[in-house]
Coordinates of C-alpha atoms in Angstrom, one line a residue:
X1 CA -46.1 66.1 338.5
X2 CA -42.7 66.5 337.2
X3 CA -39.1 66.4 338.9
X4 CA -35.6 67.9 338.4
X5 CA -35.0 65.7 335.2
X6 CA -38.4 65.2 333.9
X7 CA -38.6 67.5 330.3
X8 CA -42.1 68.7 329.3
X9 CA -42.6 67.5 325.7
X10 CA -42.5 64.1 323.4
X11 CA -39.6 62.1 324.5
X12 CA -41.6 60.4 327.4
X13 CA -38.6 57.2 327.0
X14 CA -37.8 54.2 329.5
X15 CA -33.9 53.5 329.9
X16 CA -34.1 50.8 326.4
X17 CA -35.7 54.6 324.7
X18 CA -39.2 53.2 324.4
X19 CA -42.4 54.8 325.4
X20 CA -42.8 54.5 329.1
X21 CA -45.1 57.4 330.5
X22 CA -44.9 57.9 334.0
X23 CA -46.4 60.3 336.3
X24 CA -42.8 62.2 336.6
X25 CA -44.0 63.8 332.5
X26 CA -47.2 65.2 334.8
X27 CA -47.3 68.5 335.9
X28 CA -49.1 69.0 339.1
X29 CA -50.9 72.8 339.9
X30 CA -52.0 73.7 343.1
X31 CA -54.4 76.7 344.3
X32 CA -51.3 78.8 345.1
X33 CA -50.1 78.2 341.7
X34 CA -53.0 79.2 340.4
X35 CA -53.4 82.6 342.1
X36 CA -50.5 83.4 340.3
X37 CA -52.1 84.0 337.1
X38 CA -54.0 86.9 338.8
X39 CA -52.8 90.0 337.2
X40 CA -49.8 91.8 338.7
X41 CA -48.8 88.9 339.6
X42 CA -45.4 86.8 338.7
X43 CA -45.2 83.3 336.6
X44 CA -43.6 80.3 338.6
X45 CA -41.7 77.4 337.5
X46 CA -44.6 75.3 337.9
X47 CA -47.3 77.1 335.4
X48 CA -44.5 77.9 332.7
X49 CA -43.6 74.3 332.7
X50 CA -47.6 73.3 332.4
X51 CA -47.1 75.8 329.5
X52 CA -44.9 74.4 327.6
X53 CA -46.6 70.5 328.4
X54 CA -49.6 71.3 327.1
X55 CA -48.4 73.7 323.8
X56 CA -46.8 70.2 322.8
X57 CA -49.4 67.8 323.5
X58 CA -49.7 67.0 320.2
X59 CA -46.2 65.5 319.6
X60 CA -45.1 62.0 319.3
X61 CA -44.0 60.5 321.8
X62 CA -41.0 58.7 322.3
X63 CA -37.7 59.9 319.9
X64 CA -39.8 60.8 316.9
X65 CA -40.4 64.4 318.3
X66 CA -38.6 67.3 316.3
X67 CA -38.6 69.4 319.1
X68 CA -37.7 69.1 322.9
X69 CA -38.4 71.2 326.0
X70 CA -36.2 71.0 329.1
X71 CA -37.9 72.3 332.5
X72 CA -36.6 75.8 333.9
X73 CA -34.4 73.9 336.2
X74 CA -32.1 72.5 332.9
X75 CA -30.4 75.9 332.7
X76 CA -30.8 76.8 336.6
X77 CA -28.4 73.2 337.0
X78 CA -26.1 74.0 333.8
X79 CA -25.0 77.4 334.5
X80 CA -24.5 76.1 338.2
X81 CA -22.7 72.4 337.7
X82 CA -21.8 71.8 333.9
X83 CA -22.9 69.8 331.4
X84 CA -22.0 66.2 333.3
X85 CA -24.7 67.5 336.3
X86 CA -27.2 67.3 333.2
X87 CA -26.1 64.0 331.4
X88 CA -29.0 62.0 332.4
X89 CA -31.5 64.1 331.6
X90 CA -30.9 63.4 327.4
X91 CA -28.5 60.2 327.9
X92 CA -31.2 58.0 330.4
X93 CA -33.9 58.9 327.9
X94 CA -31.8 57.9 325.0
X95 CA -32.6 61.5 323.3
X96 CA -30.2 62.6 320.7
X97 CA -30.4 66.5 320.7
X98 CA -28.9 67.1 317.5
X99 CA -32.0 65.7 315.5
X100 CA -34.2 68.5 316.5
X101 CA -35.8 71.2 315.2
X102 CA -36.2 73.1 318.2
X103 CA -34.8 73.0 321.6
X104 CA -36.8 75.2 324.4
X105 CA -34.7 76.4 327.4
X106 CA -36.7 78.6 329.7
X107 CA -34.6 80.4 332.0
X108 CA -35.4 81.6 335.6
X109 CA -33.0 83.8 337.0
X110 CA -33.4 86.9 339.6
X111 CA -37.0 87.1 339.7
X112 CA -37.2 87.3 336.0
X113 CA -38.1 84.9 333.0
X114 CA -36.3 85.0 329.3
X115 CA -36.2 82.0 326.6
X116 CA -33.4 80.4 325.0
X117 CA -34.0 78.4 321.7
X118 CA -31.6 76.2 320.0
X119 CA -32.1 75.8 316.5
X120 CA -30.7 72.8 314.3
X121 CA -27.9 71.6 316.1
X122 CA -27.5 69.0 314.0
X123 CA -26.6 71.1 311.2
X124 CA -23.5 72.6 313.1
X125 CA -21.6 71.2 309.7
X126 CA -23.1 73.7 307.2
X127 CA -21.3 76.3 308.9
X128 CA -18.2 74.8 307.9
X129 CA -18.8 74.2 304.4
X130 CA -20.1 77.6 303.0
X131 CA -19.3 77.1 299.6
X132 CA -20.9 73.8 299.4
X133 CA -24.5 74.3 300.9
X134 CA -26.4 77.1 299.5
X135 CA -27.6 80.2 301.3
X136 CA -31.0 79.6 301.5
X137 CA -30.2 75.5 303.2
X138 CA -31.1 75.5 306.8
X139 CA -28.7 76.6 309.3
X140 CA -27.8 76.0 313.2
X141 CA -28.3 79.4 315.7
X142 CA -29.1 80.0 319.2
X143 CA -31.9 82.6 319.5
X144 CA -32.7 84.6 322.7
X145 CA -35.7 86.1 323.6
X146 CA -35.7 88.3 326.7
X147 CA -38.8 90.6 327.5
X148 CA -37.1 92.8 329.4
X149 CA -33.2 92.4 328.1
X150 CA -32.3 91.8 331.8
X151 CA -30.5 88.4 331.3
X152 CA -27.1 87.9 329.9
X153 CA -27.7 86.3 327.0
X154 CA -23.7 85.9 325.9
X155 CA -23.3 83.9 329.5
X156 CA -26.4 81.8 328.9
X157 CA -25.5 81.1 324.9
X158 CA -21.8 80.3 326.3
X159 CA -23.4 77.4 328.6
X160 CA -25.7 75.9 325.8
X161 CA -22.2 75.6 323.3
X162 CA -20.2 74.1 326.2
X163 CA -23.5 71.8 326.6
X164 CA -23.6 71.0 322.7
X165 CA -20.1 69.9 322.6
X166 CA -20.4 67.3 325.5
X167 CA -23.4 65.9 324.1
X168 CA -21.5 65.8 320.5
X169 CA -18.5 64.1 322.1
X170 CA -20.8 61.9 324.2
X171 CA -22.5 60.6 321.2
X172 CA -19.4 60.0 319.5
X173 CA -19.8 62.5 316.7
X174 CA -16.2 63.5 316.6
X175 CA -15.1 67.1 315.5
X176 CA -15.7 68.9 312.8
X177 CA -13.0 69.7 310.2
X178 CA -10.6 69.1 313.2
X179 CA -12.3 71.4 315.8
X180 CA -14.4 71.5 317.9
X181 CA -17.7 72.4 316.1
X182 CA -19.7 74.7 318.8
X183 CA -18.3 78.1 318.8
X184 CA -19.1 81.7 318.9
X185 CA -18.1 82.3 315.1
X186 CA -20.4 78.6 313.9
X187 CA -23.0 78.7 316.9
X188 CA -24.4 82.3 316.5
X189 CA -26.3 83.9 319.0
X190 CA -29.2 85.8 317.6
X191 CA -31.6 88.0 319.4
X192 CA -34.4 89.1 316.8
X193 CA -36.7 92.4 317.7
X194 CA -39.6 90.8 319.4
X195 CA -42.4 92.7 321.8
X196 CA -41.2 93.4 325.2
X197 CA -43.5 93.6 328.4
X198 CA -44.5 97.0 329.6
X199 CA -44.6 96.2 333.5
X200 CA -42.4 94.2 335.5
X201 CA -44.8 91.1 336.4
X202 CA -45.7 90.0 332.9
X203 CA -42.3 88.0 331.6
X204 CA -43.0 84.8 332.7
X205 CA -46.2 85.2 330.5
X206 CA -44.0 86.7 327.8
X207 CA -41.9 83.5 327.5
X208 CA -45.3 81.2 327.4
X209 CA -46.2 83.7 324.1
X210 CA -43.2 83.5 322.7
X211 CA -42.7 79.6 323.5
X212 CA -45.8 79.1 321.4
X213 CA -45.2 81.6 318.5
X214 CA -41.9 79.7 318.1
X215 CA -43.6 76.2 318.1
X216 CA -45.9 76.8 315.6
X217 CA -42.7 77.7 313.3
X218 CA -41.0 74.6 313.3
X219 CA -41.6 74.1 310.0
X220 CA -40.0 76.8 308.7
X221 CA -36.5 77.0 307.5
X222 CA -34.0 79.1 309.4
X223 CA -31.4 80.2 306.5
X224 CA -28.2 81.4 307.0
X225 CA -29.7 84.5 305.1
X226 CA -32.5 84.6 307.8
X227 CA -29.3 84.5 310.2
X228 CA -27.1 87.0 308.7
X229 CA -29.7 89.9 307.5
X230 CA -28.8 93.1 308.7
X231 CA -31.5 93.1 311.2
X232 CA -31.3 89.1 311.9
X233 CA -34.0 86.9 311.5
X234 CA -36.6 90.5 310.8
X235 CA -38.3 88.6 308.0
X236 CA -38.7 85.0 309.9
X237 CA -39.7 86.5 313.4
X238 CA -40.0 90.4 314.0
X239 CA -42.4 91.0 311.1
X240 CA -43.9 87.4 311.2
X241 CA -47.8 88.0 312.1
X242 CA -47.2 85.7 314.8
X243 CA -45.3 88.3 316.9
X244 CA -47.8 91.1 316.7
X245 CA -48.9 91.2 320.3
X246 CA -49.3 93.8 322.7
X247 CA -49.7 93.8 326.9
X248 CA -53.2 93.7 326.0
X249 CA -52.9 90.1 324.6
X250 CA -50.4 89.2 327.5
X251 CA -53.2 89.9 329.7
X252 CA -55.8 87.8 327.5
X253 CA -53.0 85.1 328.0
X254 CA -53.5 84.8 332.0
X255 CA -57.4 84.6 331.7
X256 CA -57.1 81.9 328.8
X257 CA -54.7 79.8 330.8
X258 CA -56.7 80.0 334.4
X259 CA -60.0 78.9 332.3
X260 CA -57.5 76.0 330.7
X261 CA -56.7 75.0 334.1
X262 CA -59.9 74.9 335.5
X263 CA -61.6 72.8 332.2
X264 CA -58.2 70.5 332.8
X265 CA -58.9 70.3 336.5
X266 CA -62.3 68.9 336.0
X267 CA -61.6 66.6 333.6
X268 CA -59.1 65.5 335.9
X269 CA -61.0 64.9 338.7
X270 CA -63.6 63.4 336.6
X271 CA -61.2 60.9 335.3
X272 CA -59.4 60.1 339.0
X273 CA -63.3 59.6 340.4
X274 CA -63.6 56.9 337.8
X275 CA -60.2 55.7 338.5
X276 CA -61.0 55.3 341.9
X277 CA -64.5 53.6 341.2
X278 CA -62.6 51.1 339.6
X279 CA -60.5 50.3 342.1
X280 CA -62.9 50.0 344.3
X281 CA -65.2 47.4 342.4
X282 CA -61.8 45.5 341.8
X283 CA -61.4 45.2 345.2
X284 CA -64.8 44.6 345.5
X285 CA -64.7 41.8 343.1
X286 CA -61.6 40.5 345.1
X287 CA -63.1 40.8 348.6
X288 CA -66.6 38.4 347.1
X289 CA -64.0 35.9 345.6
X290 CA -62.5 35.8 348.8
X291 CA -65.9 35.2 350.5
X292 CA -67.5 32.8 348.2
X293 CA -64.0 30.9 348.3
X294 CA -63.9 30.8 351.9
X295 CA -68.0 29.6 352.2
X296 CA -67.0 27.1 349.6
X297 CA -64.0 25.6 351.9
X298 CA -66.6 25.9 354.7
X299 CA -69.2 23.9 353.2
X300 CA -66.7 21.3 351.8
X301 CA -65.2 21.3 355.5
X302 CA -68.9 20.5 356.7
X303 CA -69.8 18.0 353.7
X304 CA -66.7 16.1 354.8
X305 CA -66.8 16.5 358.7
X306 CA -70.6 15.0 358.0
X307 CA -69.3 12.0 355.7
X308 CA -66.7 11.4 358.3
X309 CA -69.5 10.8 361.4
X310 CA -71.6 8.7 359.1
X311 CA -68.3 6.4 357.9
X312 CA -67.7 6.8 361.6
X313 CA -71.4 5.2 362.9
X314 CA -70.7 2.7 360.6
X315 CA -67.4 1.7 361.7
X316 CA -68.8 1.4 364.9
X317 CA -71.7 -0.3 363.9
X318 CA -70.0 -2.9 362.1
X319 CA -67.7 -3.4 364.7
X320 CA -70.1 -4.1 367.4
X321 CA -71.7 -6.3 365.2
X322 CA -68.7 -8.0 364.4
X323 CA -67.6 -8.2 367.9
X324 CA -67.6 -12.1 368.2
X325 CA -66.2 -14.1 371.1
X326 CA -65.1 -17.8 371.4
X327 CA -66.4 -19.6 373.8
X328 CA -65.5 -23.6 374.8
X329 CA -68.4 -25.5 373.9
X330 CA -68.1 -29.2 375.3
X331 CA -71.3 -30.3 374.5
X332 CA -70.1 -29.9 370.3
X333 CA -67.1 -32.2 371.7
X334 CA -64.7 -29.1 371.4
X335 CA -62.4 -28.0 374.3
X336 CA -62.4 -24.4 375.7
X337 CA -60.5 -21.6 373.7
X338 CA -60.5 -23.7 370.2
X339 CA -62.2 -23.0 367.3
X340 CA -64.1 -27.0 366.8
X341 CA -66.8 -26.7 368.5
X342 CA -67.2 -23.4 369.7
X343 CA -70.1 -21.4 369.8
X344 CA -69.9 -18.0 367.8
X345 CA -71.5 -15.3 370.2
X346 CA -72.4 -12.0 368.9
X347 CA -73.1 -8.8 371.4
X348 CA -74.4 -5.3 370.9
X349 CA -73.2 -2.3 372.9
X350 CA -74.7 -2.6 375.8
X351 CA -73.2 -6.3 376.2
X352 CA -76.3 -8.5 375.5
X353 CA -76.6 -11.5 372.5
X354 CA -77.6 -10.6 369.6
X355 CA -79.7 -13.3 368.3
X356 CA -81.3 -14.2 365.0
X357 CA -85.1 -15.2 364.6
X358 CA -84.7 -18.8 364.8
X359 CA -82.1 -18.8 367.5
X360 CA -84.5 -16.5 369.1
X361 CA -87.6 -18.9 368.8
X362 CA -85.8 -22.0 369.5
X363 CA -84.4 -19.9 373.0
X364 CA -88.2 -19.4 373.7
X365 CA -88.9 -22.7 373.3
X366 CA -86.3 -23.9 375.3
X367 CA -87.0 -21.7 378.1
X368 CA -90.6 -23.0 378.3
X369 CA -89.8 -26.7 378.1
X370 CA -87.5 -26.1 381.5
X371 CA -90.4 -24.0 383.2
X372 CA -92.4 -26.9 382.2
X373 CA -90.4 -29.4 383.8
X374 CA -89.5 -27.5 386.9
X375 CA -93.7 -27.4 387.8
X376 CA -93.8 -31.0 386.8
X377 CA -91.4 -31.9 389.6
X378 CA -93.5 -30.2 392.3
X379 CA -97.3 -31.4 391.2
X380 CA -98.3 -35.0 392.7
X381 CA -100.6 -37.4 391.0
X382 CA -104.2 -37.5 392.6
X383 CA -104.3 -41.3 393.5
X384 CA -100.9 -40.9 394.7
X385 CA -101.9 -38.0 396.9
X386 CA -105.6 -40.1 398.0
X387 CA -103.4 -43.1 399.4
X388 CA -101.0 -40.7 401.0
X389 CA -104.0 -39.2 403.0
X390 CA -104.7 -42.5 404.2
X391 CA -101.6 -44.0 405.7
X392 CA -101.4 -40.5 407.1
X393 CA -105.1 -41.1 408.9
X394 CA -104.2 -44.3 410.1
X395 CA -101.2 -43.3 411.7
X396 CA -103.7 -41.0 413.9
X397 CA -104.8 -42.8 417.1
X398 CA -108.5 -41.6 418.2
X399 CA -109.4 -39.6 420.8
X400 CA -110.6 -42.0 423.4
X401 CA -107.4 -43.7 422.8
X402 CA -105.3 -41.0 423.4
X403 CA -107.3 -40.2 426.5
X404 CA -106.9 -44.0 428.4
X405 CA -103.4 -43.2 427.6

């Protein structure tokens, strides 16, 4: 995905200008961008920008990238607000422009696509100093490529110098020899003879070709003979092998891009799937650590809850065994309520003595020797009971007695 001030090529840079990719340096293509690469059909913003991502795949990123492409919507926002609408896009990347190679500038204007190319801005000096820096040293020049020479390439190339002045100013460059070093005369504006499309559906296409033809010449040295030949730049560009192509190839071009989209689109669903299966065995992982944790805090709750009723029983236990009461004992010659004398009583729960063995025999033994002399009370010796029977019989008057009475 990319937005407004997202540029497709190597200077992928954080605020501090270190390498921070982020999902605004991805382009995003749907199915409706897609169809567009059916022939007849016109180029959006969307699948030239993917263009120019992928053609420059291989650079470095961060600042160490020669070359620089801005989205279609760099010019689109130029043309419309001036340089200050597009400070961020170079200053919050910390990009210094004048230490390319190449700048790439697509343009998207009434239905139609052209390509603006700034080349060696940084050497803007070696226009001033002609007598000092050979012919054949590398020079500065602003090259447009238009398909169909629709655009005005004067009113484009007069918004890139106004551009490249802020941004030398910006970066404290100061002027050159006293002026200001972007003109018409020191920025030249060349447009070399370069194939033009044959319909009126194939420029966006176009600017893709000629995008790439460009990129792989960034190594070569634009002179300021290249610059100021009689046909400009016929050697470097128009006769260059490179530039050979015909509406046949432009047509080869759409195919090769919808089968680069669809191997991409595979890969990329490939790699979100395993993405995704990632995530979900991290949560995974998290949701079992979660579990086993909480069964752990469980079982710990339990182990202690467990220790607790068994301290618990014998609390109690020990309490009730301990229970003891004083009691007066006057026999042991101590009053009631003191501690001389007294007999230690110990109880259970239910209230009853708890007694050791021997207190328990000697109890038993006790208990029997009073049974014993309670029955010994009530039996009466047999002489004693034989001379009871007898005053009792003589107390008994006979019958004939009773009978004179």
């Amino acid at each position: 995905e990319m937005d407004d001030q997202s540029t497709v090529g190597g200077d992928s840079t954080d605020d501090k200008g270190n390498a921070s990719p982020s999902r605004t340096h991805y382009v995003s293509i749907r199915q409706d961008d897609k169809d567009r690469l059916c022939p007849g059909q016109f180029l959006n913003d969307s699948l030239v920008d993917f263009w120019m991502r992928w053609i420059s795949r291989g650079e470095p990123q961060g600042k160490d990238s020669d070359v620089h492409f801005f989205t279609s919507h760099f010019m689109t926002t130029l043309k419309k607000d001036g340089p200050k609408a597009v400070y961020s896009w170079t200053a919050k990347k910390n990009i210094d422009v004048f230490k390319k190679k190449f700048i790439f500038v697509p343009v998207n204007a009434d239905l139609h696509w052209s390509l603006c190319v700034v080349v060696n801005p940084g050497l803007i000096a070696n226009t001033f100093e002609d007598a000092l820096v050979p012919m054949t040293a590398e020079h500065p020049c602003i090259l447009f490529l238009d398909s169909l020479k629709m655009h005005s390439k004067h009113n484009y190339a007069k918004h890139i110098r106004k551009w490249l002045n802020f941004q030398w100013k910006r970066l404290g460059k100061g002027k050159v020899h006293g002026v200001t070093p972007f003109r018409d005369d020191t920025m030249r504006l060349k447009s070399p003879k370069i194939p033009y499309q044959e319909n009126g559906c194939d420029c966006g296409v176009f600017v893709c070709r000629y995008a790439y033809n460009l990129y792989k010449m960034k190594h070569l040295k634009f002179t300021w003979d290249d610059i100021t030949e009689d046909k400009p730049l016929r050697t470097l560009i128009t006769c260059n092998p490179a530039f050979e192509f015909d509406m046949a190839d432009i047509a080869r071009i759409r195919g090769e891009i919808e089968t680069l989209i669809d191997n991409l689109s595979k890969l990329y669903l490939r790699i979100k799937e395993q993405e995704k299966a990632k995530k979900r065995a991290k949560r995974q992982a998290i949701e079992s650590y979660k579990t086993s944790e909480k069964n752990a805090s469980s079982s710990n709750s339990s182990t202690e809850n467990a220790s607790e009723e068994v301290a618990n029983a014998a609390s109690r236990d020990k309490d009730s065994r301990s229970e003891t009461k004083l009691a007066a004992s006057e026999e042991n010659g101590g009053p009631a309520g003191s501690i001389e004398g007294a007999t230690v009583v110990t109880k259970d729960e239910d209230g009853d003595v708890i007694m050791s063995p021997s207190e328990e025999k000697e109890n038993i033994l006790q208990q029997e020797v009073v049974v014993q002399e309670k029955n010994t009370s009530e039996i009466v010796a047999p002489e004693k009971l034989a001379s009871k029977m007898e005053n009792t019989s003589s107390d008994i008057p006979e019958d004939g007695e009773n009978k004179n009475q």
